[in-house]
Amino acid sequence: MYNGLQKYIPANSFDYLETLLRREKVSLQIKAPRNSKWGDYRSPYGGTGHRISINSNLNEYAFLITLCHEIAHLLVWNTYRNKVKPHGKEWQLAFQAIMKPLFTNQVFPKELNQQLLQHMKLPKASASADINLLRILKSFDKEKALTLENIPEGERFVLSNGHPFIKGILRRKRYICVSLKNGKNYLIHPLASIQQMS
């Protein structure tokens, strides 16, 4: 049932993840890339069981972390239904518990392992909210994308959705960029994948 999962995650994590998914009778779907999210969890409804979807373009470590993130949502739903916050304390504890065996079995490379251990002390709602973790995760992508932080201020660029901008200054954790379509300012993540305009 989950044999197709093997090509998306590290080999030494498959048995553990398969056991979790089988135990919870999860319907797992590998989806075409979505810009808005890496994965999602849907609770049982109208005769369907637990459903998790993960983007197909994630590298094996990003895929694994995202899958564990979504399984944590499932475990929280089993216990609390919709009575707690989506990424509250209950979810954080469930996510930490699911990830623990992966650290014990040394699934992650050293540099990622260290940053991930730091992240897991107080996990965020998304790996992309932790820029240090996201930067290391992106280093394992097979196709290295140009990111916003790697071009100079004032350069023109296009996001993956085709929207053109001019890069501005960094404000806290995001760059203020001016849209070439409407002249408005937008805050854009430093690690957003871009293409430079000639």
mmCIF file of C-alpha atoms in Angstrom:
data_model
loop_
_atom_site.group_PDB
_atom_site.id
_atom_site.type_symbol
_atom_site.label_atom_id
_atom_site.label_comp_id
_atom_site.label_asym_id
_atom_site.label_seq_id
_atom_site.Cartn_x
_atom_site.Cartn_y
_atom_site.Cartn_z
ATOM 1 C CA MET A 1 0.000 0.000 0.000
ATOM 2 C CA TYR A 2 2.842 2.432 0.834
ATOM 3 C CA ASN A 3 5.558 0.957 -1.395
ATOM 4 C CA GLY A 4 5.596 4.084 -3.563
ATOM 5 C CA LEU A 5 6.648 6.052 -0.496
ATOM 6 C CA GLN A 6 10.114 4.471 -0.520
ATOM 7 C CA LYS A 7 11.459 6.674 -3.304
ATOM 8 C CA TYR A 8 10.476 9.885 -1.477
ATOM 9 C CA ILE A 9 12.077 9.368 1.956
ATOM 10 C CA PRO A 10 15.429 8.148 3.337
ATOM 11 C CA ALA A 11 15.637 4.349 3.167
ATOM 12 C CA ASN A 12 16.273 3.940 6.901
ATOM 13 C CA SER A 13 13.040 5.769 7.767
ATOM 14 C CA PHE A 14 10.644 3.718 5.621
ATOM 15 C CA ASP A 15 9.819 0.869 8.046
ATOM 16 C CA TYR A 16 9.056 3.312 10.844
ATOM 17 C CA LEU A 17 6.848 5.557 8.674
ATOM 18 C CA GLU A 18 5.048 2.634 7.048
ATOM 19 C CA THR A 19 4.194 1.248 10.494
ATOM 20 C CA LEU A 20 2.752 4.620 11.583
ATOM 21 C CA LEU A 21 0.693 5.022 8.409
ATOM 22 C CA ARG A 22 -0.659 1.456 8.501
ATOM 23 C CA ARG A 23 -1.577 1.738 12.174
ATOM 24 C CA GLU A 24 -3.631 4.863 11.521
ATOM 25 C CA LYS A 25 -5.019 3.612 8.158
ATOM 26 C CA VAL A 26 -3.920 6.788 6.380
ATOM 27 C CA SER A 27 -4.651 7.450 2.727
ATOM 28 C CA LEU A 28 -1.410 9.016 1.482
ATOM 29 C CA GLN A 29 -1.364 11.021 -1.739
ATOM 30 C CA ILE A 30 1.712 12.403 -3.487
ATOM 31 C CA LYS A 31 0.608 15.667 -5.113
ATOM 32 C CA ALA A 32 1.884 17.969 -7.819
ATOM 33 C CA PRO A 33 3.826 20.880 -6.288
ATOM 34 C CA ARG A 34 1.725 23.519 -4.534
ATOM 35 C CA ASN A 35 3.223 26.952 -3.857
ATOM 36 C CA SER A 36 1.110 27.564 -0.763
ATOM 37 C CA LYS A 37 2.027 24.430 1.198
ATOM 38 C CA TRP A 38 4.256 21.354 1.306
ATOM 39 C CA GLY A 39 1.567 19.023 2.635
ATOM 40 C CA ASP A 40 -1.737 18.807 4.451
ATOM 41 C CA TYR A 41 -3.844 16.598 6.684
ATOM 42 C CA ARG A 42 -7.604 16.024 6.368
ATOM 43 C CA SER A 43 -9.574 14.380 9.143
ATOM 44 C CA PRO A 44 -12.148 11.618 8.521
ATOM 45 C CA TYR A 45 -15.318 12.934 6.926
ATOM 46 C CA GLY A 46 -18.314 11.462 5.111
ATOM 47 C CA GLY A 47 -17.024 7.902 5.139
ATOM 48 C CA THR A 48 -13.421 8.744 4.250
ATOM 49 C CA GLY A 49 -10.577 8.036 6.669
ATOM 50 C CA HIS A 50 -7.484 10.059 7.525
ATOM 51 C CA ARG A 51 -5.929 11.677 4.430
ATOM 52 C CA ILE A 52 -2.464 13.160 4.061
ATOM 53 C CA SER A 53 -1.022 14.720 0.928
ATOM 54 C CA ILE A 54 2.611 15.724 0.359
ATOM 55 C CA ASN A 55 4.170 17.608 -2.551
ATOM 56 C CA SER A 56 6.115 15.369 -4.934
ATOM 57 C CA ASN A 57 8.946 17.853 -5.538
ATOM 58 C CA LEU A 58 10.328 17.879 -1.979
ATOM 59 C CA ASN A 59 13.755 16.395 -1.320
ATOM 60 C CA GLU A 60 13.755 13.259 0.848
ATOM 61 C CA TYR A 61 14.409 15.099 4.119
ATOM 62 C CA ALA A 62 11.837 17.847 3.509
ATOM 63 C CA PHE A 63 9.320 15.157 2.477
ATOM 64 C CA LEU A 64 9.997 13.134 5.633
ATOM 65 C CA ILE A 65 9.718 16.125 7.976
ATOM 66 C CA THR A 66 6.506 17.261 6.269
ATOM 67 C CA LEU A 67 4.992 13.778 6.506
ATOM 68 C CA CYS A 68 5.786 13.611 10.229
ATOM 69 C CA HIS A 69 4.311 17.111 10.652
ATOM 70 C CA GLU A 70 1.032 15.936 9.086
ATOM 71 C CA ILE A 71 0.945 12.665 11.058
ATOM 72 C CA ALA A 72 1.230 14.795 14.212
ATOM 73 C CA HIS A 73 -1.957 16.608 13.131
ATOM 74 C CA LEU A 74 -3.659 13.222 12.761
ATOM 75 C CA LEU A 75 -2.647 12.119 16.272
ATOM 76 C CA VAL A 76 -3.878 15.395 17.753
ATOM 77 C CA TRP A 77 -7.199 15.019 15.916
ATOM 78 C CA ASN A 78 -7.577 11.481 17.285
ATOM 79 C CA THR A 79 -7.249 12.784 20.841
ATOM 80 C CA TYR A 80 -8.758 16.271 20.756
ATOM 81 C CA ARG A 81 -10.731 16.531 17.496
ATOM 82 C CA ASN A 82 -11.019 20.278 16.749
ATOM 83 C CA LYS A 83 -10.780 21.465 20.354
ATOM 84 C CA VAL A 84 -7.155 22.675 20.272
ATOM 85 C CA LYS A 85 -5.101 25.058 18.121
ATOM 86 C CA PRO A 86 -3.717 23.513 14.899
ATOM 87 C CA HIS A 87 -0.071 24.128 15.877
ATOM 88 C CA GLY A 88 -0.486 24.484 19.606
ATOM 89 C CA LYS A 89 1.235 22.655 22.461
ATOM 90 C CA GLU A 90 -0.565 19.375 21.722
ATOM 91 C CA TRP A 91 0.661 19.352 18.119
ATOM 92 C CA GLN A 92 4.193 20.335 19.152
ATOM 93 C CA LEU A 93 4.373 17.426 21.614
ATOM 94 C CA ALA A 94 2.992 14.971 19.039
ATOM 95 C CA PHE A 95 5.468 16.187 16.393
ATOM 96 C CA GLN A 96 8.373 15.880 18.833
ATOM 97 C CA ALA A 97 7.322 12.340 19.770
ATOM 98 C CA ILE A 98 7.058 11.238 16.112
ATOM 99 C CA MET A 99 10.430 12.740 15.206
ATOM 100 C CA LYS A 100 12.348 11.301 18.182
ATOM 101 C CA PRO A 101 12.992 7.806 16.687
ATOM 102 C CA LEU A 102 14.381 9.431 13.522
ATOM 103 C CA PHE A 103 17.070 11.164 15.581
ATOM 104 C CA THR A 104 17.796 7.936 17.474
ATOM 105 C CA ASN A 105 18.250 6.058 14.173
ATOM 106 C CA GLN A 106 20.456 8.838 12.733
ATOM 107 C CA VAL A 107 18.279 9.352 9.651
ATOM 108 C CA PHE A 108 19.445 12.927 9.001
ATOM 109 C CA PRO A 109 22.887 14.138 7.866
ATOM 110 C CA LYS A 110 24.933 15.814 10.610
ATOM 111 C CA GLU A 111 24.418 19.467 9.585
ATOM 112 C CA LEU A 112 20.665 18.982 9.151
ATOM 113 C CA ASN A 113 20.382 16.920 12.334
ATOM 114 C CA GLN A 114 21.858 19.720 14.459
ATOM 115 C CA GLN A 115 19.556 22.407 13.073
ATOM 116 C CA LEU A 116 16.535 20.128 13.232
ATOM 117 C CA LEU A 117 17.181 19.276 16.883
ATOM 118 C CA GLN A 118 17.210 23.015 17.589
ATOM 119 C CA HIS A 119 13.979 23.491 15.605
ATOM 120 C CA MET A 120 12.228 20.650 17.431
ATOM 121 C CA LYS A 121 12.647 22.321 20.837
ATOM 122 C CA LEU A 122 9.736 24.557 19.832
ATOM 123 C CA PRO A 123 8.576 23.495 16.353
ATOM 124 C CA LYS A 124 6.990 26.136 14.163
ATOM 125 C CA ALA A 125 3.847 25.754 12.049
ATOM 126 C CA SER A 126 6.015 25.456 8.935
ATOM 127 C CA ALA A 127 9.646 24.576 8.219
ATOM 128 C CA SER A 128 9.763 27.669 6.011
ATOM 129 C CA ALA A 129 9.181 29.815 9.121
ATOM 130 C CA ASP A 130 12.602 28.665 10.390
ATOM 131 C CA ILE A 131 14.970 30.231 7.865
ATOM 132 C CA ASN A 132 18.063 28.405 9.146
ATOM 133 C CA LEU A 133 16.353 25.038 8.854
ATOM 134 C CA LEU A 134 14.888 25.899 5.446
ATOM 135 C CA ARG A 135 18.297 27.000 4.121
ATOM 136 C CA ILE A 136 19.837 23.632 5.072
ATOM 137 C CA LEU A 137 16.853 21.689 3.724
ATOM 138 C CA LYS A 138 17.126 23.490 0.371
ATOM 139 C CA SER A 139 20.797 22.490 0.129
ATOM 140 C CA PHE A 140 19.605 18.901 -0.430
ATOM 141 C CA ASP A 141 17.394 19.797 -3.405
ATOM 142 C CA LYS A 142 18.513 18.075 -6.601
ATOM 143 C CA GLU A 143 17.770 21.175 -8.656
ATOM 144 C CA LYS A 144 19.328 24.201 -6.990
ATOM 145 C CA ALA A 145 17.019 27.190 -7.383
ATOM 146 C CA LEU A 146 18.149 30.802 -7.274
ATOM 147 C CA THR A 147 16.701 32.458 -4.163
ATOM 148 C CA LEU A 148 15.843 36.071 -3.425
ATOM 149 C CA GLU A 149 18.582 36.502 -0.830
ATOM 150 C CA ASN A 150 21.212 35.678 -3.484
ATOM 151 C CA ILE A 151 20.557 38.676 -5.731
ATOM 152 C CA PRO A 152 21.491 42.332 -5.059
ATOM 153 C CA GLU A 153 19.052 44.993 -3.909
ATOM 154 C CA GLY A 154 17.446 46.762 -6.858
ATOM 155 C CA GLU A 155 17.524 43.675 -9.124
ATOM 156 C CA ARG A 156 14.426 42.684 -11.062
ATOM 157 C CA PHE A 157 13.125 39.157 -10.596
ATOM 158 C CA VAL A 158 10.123 36.929 -11.193
ATOM 159 C CA LEU A 159 8.516 34.594 -8.659
ATOM 160 C CA SER A 160 7.483 31.074 -9.643
ATOM 161 C CA ASN A 161 3.915 32.337 -10.170
ATOM 162 C CA GLY A 162 5.167 34.741 -12.873
ATOM 163 C CA HIS A 163 4.785 37.936 -10.795
ATOM 164 C CA PRO A 164 7.666 40.413 -11.483
ATOM 165 C CA PHE A 165 9.296 42.498 -8.714
ATOM 166 C CA ILE A 166 12.220 44.721 -7.800
ATOM 167 C CA LYS A 167 14.118 43.568 -4.719
ATOM 168 C CA GLY A 168 14.148 46.040 -1.835
ATOM 169 C CA ILE A 169 15.563 46.104 1.676
ATOM 170 C CA LEU A 170 15.312 43.398 4.332
ATOM 171 C CA ARG A 171 12.716 44.137 7.011
ATOM 172 C CA ARG A 172 13.114 41.727 9.906
ATOM 173 C CA LYS A 173 12.774 38.367 8.158
ATOM 174 C CA ARG A 174 11.452 39.319 4.694
ATOM 175 C CA TYR A 175 12.424 41.605 1.833
ATOM 176 C CA ILE A 176 10.226 44.540 0.856
ATOM 177 C CA CYS A 177 9.813 44.157 -2.903
ATOM 178 C CA VAL A 178 7.972 46.392 -5.350
ATOM 179 C CA SER A 179 5.589 44.758 -7.789
ATOM 180 C CA LEU A 180 6.214 45.706 -11.406
ATOM 181 C CA LYS A 181 2.526 45.011 -12.094
ATOM 182 C CA ASN A 182 0.852 47.355 -9.629
ATOM 183 C CA GLY A 183 3.629 49.290 -7.856
ATOM 184 C CA LYS A 184 2.636 47.935 -4.438
ATOM 185 C CA ASN A 185 5.098 46.685 -1.802
ATOM 186 C CA TYR A 186 5.133 43.011 -0.828
ATOM 187 C CA LEU A 187 7.054 41.158 1.864
ATOM 188 C CA ILE A 188 8.813 38.171 0.285
ATOM 189 C CA HIS A 189 10.687 35.343 1.983
ATOM 190 C CA PRO A 190 14.486 35.458 1.490
ATOM 191 C CA LEU A 191 14.498 31.848 0.284
ATOM 192 C CA ALA A 192 11.698 32.260 -2.276
ATOM 193 C CA SER A 193 12.704 30.629 -5.567
ATOM 194 C CA ILE A 194 13.104 33.248 -8.279
ATOM 195 C CA GLN A 195 14.340 33.917 -11.790
ATOM 196 C CA GLN A 196 16.280 37.066 -12.579
ATOM 197 C CA MET A 197 14.972 39.322 -15.308
ATOM 198 C CA SER A 198 17.329 40.513 -18.030
#
